[in-house]
XYZ file of C-alpha atoms in Angstrom:
430
model
C -9.847 -98.246 70.258
C -9.663 -101.528 72.146
C -8.368 -101.813 75.762
C -6.503 -105.101 75.762
C -4.311 -106.474 78.548
C -0.579 -106.827 78.029
C 0.178 -110.307 76.720
C -3.226 -111.073 75.437
C -3.255 -113.004 72.241
C -5.521 -110.506 70.489
C -3.242 -107.643 71.343
C -0.078 -109.573 70.298
C -1.780 -110.652 67.016
C -2.899 -106.973 66.228
C 0.828 -105.805 66.857
C 2.213 -108.480 64.527
C -0.436 -107.753 61.827
C 1.302 -104.430 61.103
C 4.017 -106.495 59.528
C 1.431 -107.947 57.145
C 0.439 -104.435 56.303
C 3.789 -102.661 55.777
C 6.051 -105.336 54.504
C 4.545 -104.956 51.077
C 6.774 -101.891 50.866
C 9.859 -103.928 51.641
C 9.064 -106.543 49.036
C 7.240 -104.758 46.094
C 8.965 -101.302 46.351
C 12.417 -101.990 48.016
C 13.019 -105.544 46.594
C 11.290 -106.417 43.294
C 8.914 -104.271 41.200
C 10.543 -100.966 41.667
C 14.106 -102.130 41.064
C 12.861 -103.697 37.910
C 10.984 -100.662 36.941
C 14.014 -98.414 37.753
C 16.406 -100.568 35.734
C 14.019 -100.701 32.782
C 13.791 -96.901 32.678
C 17.499 -96.824 32.075
C 17.694 -99.576 29.577
C 14.786 -97.907 27.695
C 16.861 -94.803 27.224
C 20.027 -97.087 26.711
C 21.960 -95.255 29.363
C 24.062 -96.397 32.495
C 24.542 -92.940 34.014
C 22.405 -89.897 34.609
C 23.252 -86.286 35.306
C 22.176 -85.251 38.817
C 22.993 -81.790 40.102
C 25.831 -81.456 37.645
C 27.273 -84.872 38.415
C 27.198 -87.959 36.263
C 26.169 -90.921 38.519
C 25.756 -94.533 37.618
C 22.191 -95.845 38.126
C 23.020 -98.329 40.908
C 25.124 -95.845 42.828
C 22.356 -93.115 42.489
C 19.787 -95.301 44.143
C 22.189 -96.235 46.996
C 23.173 -92.608 47.683
C 19.509 -91.622 47.858
C 18.863 -94.622 50.080
C 21.694 -93.616 52.317
C 20.343 -90.027 52.553
C 16.845 -91.368 53.585
C 18.324 -93.463 56.513
C 20.489 -90.514 57.589
C 17.281 -88.452 57.861
C 15.541 -91.193 59.806
C 18.563 -91.475 62.140
C 18.249 -87.754 62.884
C 14.464 -87.329 63.199
C 13.559 -90.550 65.071
C 15.158 -89.367 68.340
C 13.288 -86.051 68.095
C 9.873 -87.725 67.539
C 10.473 -90.533 70.009
C 11.253 -88.004 72.641
C 7.900 -86.302 71.918
C 6.132 -89.587 71.812
C 7.528 -90.694 75.266
C 6.557 -87.289 76.846
C 3.065 -87.062 75.340
C 2.450 -90.864 75.297
C 1.231 -90.794 71.583
C 3.453 -93.147 69.745
C 0.286 -94.438 67.973
C 0.003 -90.950 66.379
C 3.535 -91.207 65.000
C 3.087 -94.746 63.813
C 0.050 -93.637 61.799
C 1.781 -90.490 60.492
C 4.823 -92.248 59.024
C 2.452 -95.034 57.609
C 0.506 -92.534 55.738
C 3.426 -90.525 54.563
C 5.003 -93.857 53.292
C 1.882 -95.182 51.695
C 1.097 -92.077 49.791
C 4.606 -91.719 48.732
C 4.570 -95.183 47.300
C 1.442 -94.302 45.334
C 3.196 -91.270 43.979
C 5.903 -93.560 42.479
C 3.303 -94.083 39.837
C 4.667 -90.862 38.170
C 8.370 -91.842 38.597
C 10.369 -90.838 35.504
C 13.972 -90.073 34.561
C 12.791 -86.872 32.896
C 11.803 -85.558 36.368
C 14.257 -87.721 38.103
C 15.022 -85.341 41.072
C 11.293 -84.999 41.903
C 10.802 -88.666 41.426
C 13.600 -89.543 43.812
C 11.828 -87.363 46.385
C 8.878 -89.766 46.191
C 11.210 -92.760 46.672
C 12.883 -90.917 49.540
C 9.668 -90.118 51.339
C 8.382 -93.679 50.907
C 11.486 -95.085 52.502
C 11.251 -92.445 55.417
C 7.654 -93.515 55.942
C 8.387 -97.195 56.144
C 11.453 -97.078 58.362
C 10.084 -94.106 60.527
C 6.957 -96.163 61.262
C 9.102 -99.178 62.422
C 10.692 -97.002 65.116
C 7.424 -96.705 66.901
C 6.273 -100.179 65.903
C 9.303 -101.948 67.415
C 8.997 -99.798 70.629
C 5.651 -101.415 71.349
C 7.114 -104.800 71.667
C 8.045 -104.591 75.332
C 4.661 -102.770 76.030
C 2.498 -105.470 74.527
C 4.401 -108.672 75.195
C 6.088 -110.196 78.318
C 9.634 -111.298 77.895
C 8.922 -114.948 77.427
C 6.536 -113.974 74.636
C 8.858 -111.612 72.790
C 10.855 -113.973 70.583
C 7.696 -115.840 69.471
C 5.619 -112.827 68.576
C 8.540 -111.058 67.012
C 9.085 -114.047 64.684
C 5.376 -114.170 64.063
C 5.411 -110.629 62.941
C 8.147 -111.141 60.411
C 6.395 -114.370 59.176
C 3.103 -112.430 58.639
C 5.007 -109.893 56.806
C 6.630 -112.354 54.569
C 3.244 -114.091 53.885
C 1.269 -110.827 53.304
C 3.906 -109.348 51.059
C 4.147 -112.517 48.972
C 0.274 -112.386 48.394
C 0.518 -108.846 47.008
C 3.667 -109.590 44.995
C 1.808 -112.512 43.262
C -1.044 -110.202 42.427
C 1.550 -107.705 40.891
C 3.461 -110.422 39.177
C 0.137 -111.668 37.539
C -0.608 -108.069 36.444
C 2.879 -107.627 34.945
C 3.211 -111.007 33.153
C -0.289 -110.991 31.780
C 0.380 -108.148 29.339
C 2.943 -107.645 26.406
C 6.250 -105.946 26.870
C 4.826 -102.393 25.796
C 2.547 -102.456 28.808
C 4.717 -103.954 31.627
C 5.919 -100.565 32.865
C 2.273 -99.473 33.171
C 1.457 -102.592 35.194
C 4.390 -101.925 37.373
C 3.074 -98.365 38.110
C -0.321 -99.838 39.124
C 1.656 -102.064 41.529
C 2.884 -98.957 43.352
C -0.606 -97.753 43.874
C -1.652 -101.199 45.296
C 1.189 -101.107 47.802
C -0.097 -97.790 49.249
C -3.689 -98.934 49.475
C -2.721 -102.321 51.082
C -0.385 -100.728 53.656
C -2.944 -98.067 54.766
C -5.885 -100.471 54.755
C -4.566 -103.375 56.722
C -2.832 -101.154 59.282
C -6.137 -100.060 60.584
C -6.681 -103.333 62.422
C -3.318 -102.694 64.348
C -4.260 -99.076 65.100
C -7.491 -100.049 66.594
C -6.030 -102.462 69.143
C -2.680 -100.976 70.027
C -2.786 -98.927 73.342
C -2.202 -95.206 73.051
C -1.288 -94.402 76.625
C -1.748 -90.665 76.173
C -0.430 -88.587 79.094
C -1.651 -85.354 80.496
C 1.600 -83.627 79.515
C 1.244 -80.662 77.144
C 3.540 -80.022 74.117
C 6.042 -77.177 74.632
C 9.407 -76.307 72.911
C 11.535 -77.748 75.613
C 10.580 -81.272 74.775
C 11.507 -80.905 71.145
C 15.095 -82.152 71.839
C 13.945 -84.540 74.568
C 14.698 -87.445 72.260
C 18.378 -86.577 72.145
C 18.454 -86.128 75.913
C 16.840 -89.430 76.280
C 19.410 -91.065 73.887
C 22.241 -89.570 76.031
C 20.462 -90.906 79.141
C 20.021 -94.315 77.509
C 23.658 -94.386 76.436
C 24.626 -93.712 79.987
C 22.563 -96.591 81.073
C 23.924 -98.882 78.286
C 27.558 -98.059 79.277
C 26.704 -99.561 82.693
C 25.118 -102.674 81.125
C 28.008 -104.682 79.794
C 26.004 -107.362 77.887
C 23.702 -104.791 76.246
C 26.671 -102.567 75.282
C 28.596 -105.373 73.626
C 25.514 -106.709 71.882
C 24.582 -103.310 70.428
C 28.072 -102.917 69.158
C 27.867 -106.278 67.326
C 24.429 -105.566 66.020
C 25.622 -102.119 64.707
C 28.374 -103.758 62.549
C 26.553 -106.971 61.169
C 23.364 -104.963 60.625
C 25.353 -102.684 58.190
C 25.781 -105.795 55.937
C 22.233 -107.334 56.451
C 20.300 -104.286 55.584
C 22.638 -103.247 52.796
C 22.125 -106.813 51.192
C 18.333 -106.694 51.575
C 18.234 -103.299 49.835
C 20.680 -103.957 46.985
C 19.946 -107.591 46.272
C 17.278 -106.809 43.625
C 19.479 -104.197 41.845
C 22.415 -106.658 41.901
C 20.077 -109.333 40.316
C 18.642 -106.909 37.867
C 21.969 -105.628 36.763
C 24.607 -108.298 37.113
C 22.887 -111.731 36.486
C 22.837 -112.862 32.841
C 19.090 -113.425 32.523
C 19.007 -113.430 28.643
C 16.052 -111.058 27.983
C 13.818 -108.579 29.821
C 10.835 -111.151 30.265
C 13.243 -113.776 31.857
C 14.791 -110.951 34.054
C 11.374 -109.887 35.291
C 10.207 -113.467 36.019
C 13.631 -114.607 37.338
C 14.022 -111.753 39.776
C 10.494 -112.052 41.153
C 10.862 -115.783 41.528
C 14.138 -115.282 43.411
C 12.497 -112.804 45.823
C 9.561 -114.934 46.302
C 11.970 -117.809 47.117
C 13.676 -115.623 49.741
C 10.346 -114.598 51.383
C 8.792 -118.162 51.574
C 11.969 -119.622 52.982
C 12.323 -116.694 55.378
C 9.036 -117.657 56.927
C 10.605 -121.031 57.818
C 13.960 -119.343 58.668
C 12.258 -117.072 61.287
C 10.469 -120.053 62.921
C 13.593 -122.199 62.844
C 15.677 -119.400 64.392
C 13.048 -118.972 67.223
C 13.246 -122.593 68.020
C 17.028 -122.676 67.870
C 17.339 -119.621 70.092
C 14.981 -121.288 72.676
C 17.363 -124.371 72.778
C 20.771 -122.750 72.424
C 20.391 -119.195 73.376
C 20.033 -115.997 71.319
C 23.711 -114.998 71.132
C 24.955 -118.422 70.077
C 22.380 -118.596 67.258
C 23.292 -114.973 66.098
C 27.005 -116.075 65.945
C 26.109 -119.009 63.763
C 23.897 -117.003 61.518
C 26.631 -114.392 60.985
C 29.058 -117.178 60.085
C 26.494 -118.441 57.533
C 26.278 -114.888 56.005
C 30.019 -114.923 55.422
C 29.673 -118.183 53.407
C 26.630 -116.742 51.474
C 28.518 -113.564 50.588
C 31.591 -115.525 49.526
C 29.471 -117.583 47.145
C 27.531 -114.472 45.930
C 30.813 -112.832 44.739
C 30.932 -115.393 42.074
C 27.358 -115.205 40.971
C 26.747 -114.875 37.222
C 24.048 -117.248 35.959
C 20.289 -117.397 37.105
C 20.902 -120.790 38.678
C 23.644 -119.270 40.948
C 21.294 -116.427 41.873
C 18.479 -118.860 42.774
C 20.799 -120.779 45.096
C 22.013 -117.677 46.724
C 18.472 -116.438 47.158
C 17.397 -119.775 48.938
C 20.150 -119.467 51.585
C 19.585 -115.754 52.014
C 15.927 -116.491 52.932
C 16.932 -119.061 55.393
C 18.947 -116.581 57.491
C 17.346 -113.200 56.700
C 14.141 -113.531 58.562
C 16.017 -115.268 61.466
C 18.680 -112.546 61.991
C 16.030 -109.746 61.883
C 13.516 -111.082 64.292
C 16.111 -112.523 66.707
C 18.115 -109.304 66.693
C 14.986 -107.317 67.538
C 13.922 -109.650 70.393
C 17.402 -110.120 71.702
C 17.707 -106.290 72.180
C 14.327 -106.186 73.805
C 15.390 -108.840 76.370
C 18.559 -106.853 77.227
C 16.428 -103.705 78.192
C 16.172 -103.336 81.920
C 12.900 -104.806 83.280
C 12.167 -101.604 85.136
C 12.741 -99.363 82.248
C 9.775 -96.979 81.441
C 11.200 -95.282 78.410
C 11.147 -98.184 76.049
C 10.580 -95.937 73.068
C 13.972 -94.346 73.829
C 15.804 -97.607 74.150
C 14.441 -98.639 70.826
C 15.135 -95.351 69.382
C 18.648 -95.839 70.162
C 18.565 -99.259 68.492
C 17.058 -97.799 65.455
C 19.554 -95.038 65.233
C 22.424 -97.531 65.443
C 20.722 -99.458 62.718
C 20.111 -96.582 60.523
C 23.626 -95.054 60.792
C 24.988 -98.520 60.092
C 22.867 -98.620 56.881
C 24.140 -95.313 55.896
C 27.637 -96.491 56.132
C 26.821 -99.720 54.386
C 24.879 -97.988 51.439
C 27.567 -95.415 50.905
C 30.267 -97.943 50.796
C 28.373 -100.072 48.277
C 27.535 -97.049 46.150
C 31.035 -95.631 46.164
C 32.749 -98.989 45.238
C 30.116 -99.800 42.668
C 30.499 -96.291 41.082
C 34.234 -96.201 40.937
C 34.827 -99.860 39.902
C 31.624 -100.323 37.822
C 31.120 -103.826 39.388
C 28.766 -104.511 42.279
C 30.532 -107.728 43.218
C 33.486 -105.642 44.580
C 31.225 -104.149 47.230
C 30.424 -107.704 48.525
C 33.959 -108.052 49.804
C 33.246 -105.225 52.293
C 29.991 -106.885 53.365
C 31.939 -110.030 54.190
C 34.204 -107.985 56.490
C 31.231 -106.497 58.292
C 29.940 -110.077 59.128
C 33.213 -111.245 60.282
C 33.758 -108.283 62.639
C 30.111 -108.588 63.959
C 30.662 -112.356 64.667
C 33.828 -111.538 66.557
C 31.993 -108.831 68.551
C 29.145 -111.307 69.384
C 31.719 -113.624 70.817
C 32.459 -110.942 73.440
C 28.894 -110.795 74.792
C 28.755 -112.388 78.176
C 27.241 -115.832 77.723
C 25.578 -115.892 81.029
C 23.352 -113.026 80.154
């Protein structure tokens, strides 16, 4: 393990490189190949609903409920583990643990089948937990490895590397899928799941080698098991005394519900609601749309970083939320592939920016003398995950009872409007 000084370019680049490693899950599993594979399994059996634990559930609602369960689990366990990591100083260990669980679970999606749907959904659930669980500890490294004036730039660089790296693997997967006839496409998709796990585990080794471990001399004992919740309570007491941070976190909680829900359901929306014509056009069209989002998001993250330096983080976040309202309004009427491409382009422009700027803005609001940065970021992540649970349950319930995903978009618009209004309350001088 290397021993690099805080703020050094090599350390910063090694931290950002984990985005290159893990973002293939977000793109290939969460956003493109798996949603296509999942939808194809239902079309192959010519069904829209499936019986789960005695209940008949629509395909799009089922995946949203399982996703919500995954984020609920993350919201509960991350404080437990972050408390242990803070006390023992071994956040590197937990970063690796969640990475390996997620990567291996991605590989096990090779066996995903509606005939064993419950067991298959467990693999999907564990992959999600692995990805998002690792981000708790990855994000918490930011104030440890970068000075405040470096955080916006390196946060944006991480997202940019993630978009580029995931696009590289997606292009490989796309080549595999489109190079065979329709009878073999599902098999190629299964191979894509294996590639995601290998990519994620392999490239993350560079990050692990350079990140500091900072192990303490403290020994594990049962009293530290709930340290994370105690730390969250302590962090909340601090946040209540920090007006700007408290108001920002409230705004983030609301608009993040919509942002993360859109990122998760966009591919399922495109796969199910857009009139592609046939399966080959659906596969190509959806992957092209997601590629468009990813490539434009690289530019969007860079543009947002520049704008925040000139106008300030909060003003830029207000503008981005307003832009999201316009995008969702347009998306409500999306039917044709052309409409979906236009929406994808504008989503890409603001998606990377709002993620990277939200993370670095929160980091800046953390007191300079804070030593428990993992706990602060654990609080941030818990707020985000609980928001996603609410967003996904809302989406799934509305899609299930109305049979139309567009109806759920109306609630996402409401989340952005409320988030925008709450951002206006964050003190401008801070």
